[in-house]
Short mmCIF file of C-alpha atoms in Angstrom, two decimals:
data_model
loop_
_atom_site.label_atom_id
_atom_site.label_comp_id
_atom_site.label_asym_id
_atom_site.label_seq_id
_atom_site.Cartn_x
_atom_site.Cartn_y
_atom_site.Cartn_z
CA GLY C 1 13.32 -23.91 12.07
CA ILE C 2 13.22 -22.51 15.54
CA GLN C 3 11.38 -24.54 18.19
CA VAL C 4 9.47 -23.06 21.12
CA GLU C 5 8.61 -25.08 24.20
CA GLN C 6 6.44 -23.88 27.05
CA SER C 7 6.03 -25.33 30.49
CA PRO C 8 4.01 -26.35 32.32
CA PRO C 9 1.29 -27.24 29.81
CA ASP C 10 -1.42 -26.87 32.46
CA LEU C 11 -1.56 -25.07 35.76
CA ILE C 12 -4.25 -24.78 38.40
CA LEU C 13 -3.93 -22.14 41.11
CA GLN C 14 -5.92 -20.86 44.02
CA GLU C 15 -6.68 -17.17 43.87
CA GLY C 16 -3.84 -15.19 45.43
CA ALA C 17 -1.10 -17.66 44.55
CA ASN C 18 1.99 -16.82 42.51
CA SER C 19 3.27 -18.71 39.47
CA THR C 20 6.10 -18.84 36.94
CA LEU C 21 5.63 -19.86 33.33
CA ARG C 22 8.64 -20.78 31.20
CA CYS C 23 9.42 -20.51 27.50
CA ASN C 24 12.48 -22.17 25.97
CA PHE C 25 13.56 -21.51 22.39
CA SER C 26 16.08 -23.35 20.28
CA ASP C 27 17.92 -20.51 18.53
CA SER C 28 18.68 -16.83 18.84
CA VAL C 29 15.69 -14.55 18.39
CA ASN C 30 15.05 -10.99 17.26
CA ASN C 31 11.89 -10.55 19.28
CA LEU C 32 9.83 -12.39 21.89
CA GLN C 33 6.27 -11.67 22.87
CA TRP C 34 4.04 -13.01 25.66
CA PHE C 35 0.30 -13.13 25.08
CA HIS C 36 -2.77 -14.03 27.10
CA GLN C 37 -5.57 -15.62 25.09
CA ASN C 38 -8.92 -15.13 26.76
CA PRO C 39 -11.81 -17.61 26.54
CA TRP C 40 -13.17 -15.78 23.48
CA GLY C 41 -9.92 -16.27 21.59
CA GLN C 42 -8.62 -12.71 21.74
CA LEU C 43 -4.83 -12.49 22.03
CA ILE C 44 -3.84 -9.79 24.46
CA ASN C 45 -0.31 -8.43 24.36
CA LEU C 46 1.46 -8.79 27.70
CA PHE C 47 5.12 -8.15 26.96
CA TYR C 48 7.39 -7.44 24.03
CA ILE C 49 10.68 -8.57 25.54
CA PRO C 50 13.57 -9.80 23.38
CA SER C 51 15.86 -9.39 26.39
CA GLY C 52 15.89 -8.00 29.90
CA THR C 53 13.14 -7.60 32.47
CA LYS C 54 9.84 -5.72 32.33
CA GLN C 55 7.01 -5.32 34.82
CA ASN C 56 3.38 -4.40 34.37
CA GLY C 57 1.31 -4.47 37.52
CA ARG C 58 1.09 -8.03 38.88
CA LEU C 59 2.91 -9.42 35.84
CA SER C 60 6.59 -9.35 35.03
CA ALA C 61 8.76 -11.05 32.45
CA THR C 62 12.42 -11.81 32.04
CA THR C 63 14.19 -12.96 28.89
CA VAL C 64 17.75 -14.30 29.03
CA ALA C 65 18.55 -14.33 25.35
CA THR C 66 22.02 -15.87 25.75
CA GLU C 67 20.47 -18.89 27.51
CA ARG C 68 17.42 -19.00 25.25
CA TYR C 69 14.61 -18.80 27.72
CA SER C 70 11.99 -16.40 29.02
CA LEU C 71 9.94 -16.43 32.21
CA LEU C 72 6.55 -14.90 32.91
CA TYR C 73 5.71 -14.24 36.56
CA ILE C 74 2.13 -13.85 37.74
CA SER C 75 1.76 -12.65 41.31
CA SER C 76 -1.38 -12.61 43.46
CA SER C 77 -3.33 -14.42 40.76
CA GLN C 78 -6.98 -13.55 40.10
CA THR C 79 -9.74 -15.55 38.42
CA THR C 80 -9.55 -13.16 35.47
CA ASP C 81 -5.99 -14.39 34.85
CA SER C 82 -7.43 -17.69 33.63
CA GLY C 83 -6.80 -18.57 30.01
CA VAL C 84 -3.92 -19.67 27.83
CA TYR C 85 -0.55 -17.95 27.94
CA PHE C 86 1.53 -18.08 24.79
CA CYS C 87 5.14 -17.29 24.11
CA ALA C 88 5.96 -16.40 20.49
CA VAL C 89 9.35 -15.69 18.97
CA ASP C 90 10.68 -14.16 15.83
CA GLY C 91 13.87 -15.88 14.78
CA SER C 92 13.86 -14.82 11.16
CA ALA C 93 17.05 -13.90 9.40
CA GLY C 94 15.14 -12.18 6.62
CA ASN C 95 12.59 -9.43 6.38
CA ASN C 96 9.59 -11.51 7.48
CA ARG C 97 8.94 -11.15 11.19
CA LYS C 98 6.53 -14.08 11.45
CA LEU C 99 6.04 -15.34 14.97
CA ILE C 100 6.70 -18.97 15.91
CA TRP C 101 4.51 -20.07 18.81
CA GLY C 102 4.67 -22.53 21.66
CA LEU C 103 1.70 -24.71 22.58
CA GLY C 104 0.85 -22.46 25.50
CA THR C 105 0.24 -22.87 29.22
CA SER C 106 -3.40 -23.28 30.14
CA LEU C 107 -3.99 -21.54 33.47
CA ALA C 108 -7.07 -21.94 35.67
CA VAL C 109 -7.36 -19.75 38.76
CA ASN C 110 -9.98 -20.96 41.21
CA PRO C 111 -11.73 -18.64 43.68
CA ASP I 1 -7.01 4.10 17.63
CA THR I 2 -9.37 1.16 17.90
CA GLY I 3 -6.85 -1.61 17.37
CA VAL I 4 -7.01 -4.39 14.79
CA SER I 5 -10.51 -5.36 13.72
CA GLN I 6 -11.76 -8.44 11.89
CA ASP I 7 -15.04 -9.23 10.24
CA PRO I 8 -17.00 -11.43 10.57
CA ARG I 9 -16.30 -12.76 14.06
CA HIS I 10 -17.95 -16.08 13.26
CA LYS I 11 -18.68 -17.84 9.98
CA ILE I 12 -20.49 -21.13 9.46
CA THR I 13 -20.45 -22.47 5.95
CA LYS I 14 -21.08 -25.66 4.06
CA ARG I 15 -18.28 -27.64 2.50
CA GLY I 16 -17.53 -26.44 -1.02
CA GLN I 17 -18.62 -22.84 -0.43
CA ASN I 18 -16.31 -19.83 -0.71
CA VAL I 19 -15.73 -17.51 2.24
CA THR I 20 -13.99 -14.15 2.59
CA PHE I 21 -12.66 -12.52 5.76
CA ARG I 22 -11.63 -8.94 6.26
CA CYS I 23 -8.94 -7.43 8.49
CA ASP I 24 -8.46 -3.75 9.27
CA PRO I 25 -5.05 -3.13 10.85
CA ILE I 26 -3.99 -0.34 13.16
CA SER I 27 -3.95 2.68 10.88
CA GLU I 28 -0.26 3.57 10.87
CA HIS I 29 0.96 -0.04 10.67
CA ASN I 30 2.59 -1.01 7.37
CA ARG I 31 2.83 -4.75 8.03
CA LEU I 32 -0.09 -7.16 8.17
CA TYR I 33 0.04 -10.85 9.03
CA TRP I 34 -2.48 -13.71 8.77
CA TYR I 35 -2.27 -16.69 11.12
CA ARG I 36 -4.45 -19.76 11.64
CA GLN I 37 -5.12 -21.43 14.98
CA THR I 38 -6.70 -24.82 15.57
CA LEU I 39 -7.88 -26.17 18.92
CA GLY I 40 -5.09 -26.81 21.41
CA GLN I 41 -2.41 -25.31 19.21
CA GLY I 42 -0.60 -22.04 18.94
CA PRO I 43 -1.22 -19.89 15.87
CA GLU I 44 0.59 -20.77 12.64
CA PHE I 45 1.82 -18.23 10.12
CA LEU I 46 -0.02 -18.08 6.77
CA THR I 47 1.14 -14.96 4.93
CA TYR I 48 2.27 -11.38 5.41
CA PHE I 49 2.14 -8.04 3.61
CA GLN I 50 4.38 -5.04 3.73
CA ASN I 51 2.16 -2.24 2.52
CA GLU I 52 0.34 -3.73 -0.51
CA ALA I 53 3.01 -6.32 -1.37
CA GLN I 54 2.50 -9.93 -0.31
CA LEU I 55 6.05 -10.94 0.55
CA GLU I 56 5.76 -14.47 1.90
CA LYS I 57 3.27 -17.32 1.90
CA SER I 58 3.44 -20.42 4.07
CA ARG I 59 3.19 -23.88 2.57
CA LEU I 60 0.02 -24.15 4.68
CA LEU I 61 -1.61 -21.75 2.24
CA SER I 62 -2.88 -24.02 -0.50
CA ASP I 63 -4.00 -22.70 -3.87
CA ARG I 64 -7.55 -22.50 -2.51
CA PHE I 65 -6.42 -19.62 -0.32
CA SER I 66 -5.76 -16.13 -1.58
CA ALA I 67 -5.02 -12.92 0.30
CA GLU I 68 -4.94 -9.33 -0.85
CA ARG I 69 -4.15 -5.93 0.55
CA PRO I 70 -4.99 -3.73 -2.42
CA LYS I 71 -4.24 -0.28 -1.06
CA GLY I 72 -1.93 -1.18 1.76
CA SER I 73 -4.69 -0.72 4.32
CA PHE I 74 -7.28 -3.47 4.93
CA SER I 75 -6.70 -7.04 3.83
CA THR I 76 -8.97 -9.88 2.73
CA LEU I 77 -8.41 -13.62 3.00
CA GLU I 78 -10.52 -15.79 0.71
CA ILE I 79 -10.91 -19.54 0.93
CA GLN I 80 -12.42 -21.24 -2.11
CA ARG I 81 -14.16 -24.62 -2.05
CA THR I 82 -13.94 -24.88 1.73
CA GLU I 83 -13.13 -28.22 3.34
CA GLN I 84 -13.82 -29.42 6.89
CA GLY I 85 -10.10 -29.19 7.59
CA ASP I 86 -10.28 -25.43 7.05
CA SER I 87 -12.26 -25.07 10.29
CA ALA I 88 -10.10 -22.91 12.54
CA MET I 89 -9.67 -19.45 14.03
CA TYR I 90 -8.17 -17.05 11.48
CA LEU I 91 -6.15 -14.30 13.15
CA CYS I 92 -4.88 -11.07 11.70
CA ALA I 93 -2.04 -9.03 13.21
CA SER I 94 -0.37 -5.76 12.31
CA SER I 95 2.89 -4.08 13.19
CA LEU I 96 4.91 -1.01 12.39
CA ASP I 97 7.94 -2.31 10.54
CA ARG I 98 9.61 -5.17 12.43
CA ASN I 99 8.15 -4.30 15.81
CA GLU I 100 5.56 -5.73 18.18
CA GLN I 101 2.58 -7.42 16.55
CA PHE I 102 -0.97 -6.68 17.69
CA PHE I 103 -3.81 -9.08 17.01
CA GLY I 104 -7.42 -8.74 16.09
CA PRO I 105 -10.23 -10.74 17.73
CA GLY I 106 -10.14 -13.41 15.01
CA THR I 107 -12.69 -14.99 12.70
CA ARG I 108 -13.85 -18.42 13.80
CA LEU I 109 -14.69 -20.55 10.75
CA THR I 110 -16.77 -23.70 10.96
CA VAL I 111 -17.14 -25.80 7.82
CA LEU I 112 -20.01 -28.30 7.99
#
């Protein structure tokens, strides 16, 4: 099955710094989603981005489907950005659109 | 629209007991997914429904687990004879057809 690798596994930033998180996947995908999991476990949708570039405030994402990777950019980081960032892909050939997940990047933003 | 909801948010039970969780998807979504997440891992797929039909089950879903979506709206996930290894966060997601999935807050299960 499809493999998803995220890097770095852990990241510590000072408030105001910028960062780039990477997601590599081993096969072609139908969909790709980025999530932020807060300390209470809630998964918050950030981007639905099977290809191309999207921006939402201080966050932006780019997926290069032909090269099998996606990047999440966080600019001017804030303490509330802390948590785990997951990339999840749907590589199914059939009707099931189950998501396959990476292990996440754990981000801590210090004041 | 209030998003995906799950109940209860937390459940502590003793080994051998049965537990049942409920998920209410976003109202117009026809697909509903269950995932399980353990500490330090990403979620893992358990099963999914399209309307009331359960179309796929993961090998992770042993015969102690059963899920239903009787009227194509809310879903329940039951675990019989719970084991300590069942301790995890159980996440429900919904989508409209094959589109973006949205997640509920999860039910955190602790089996003592």
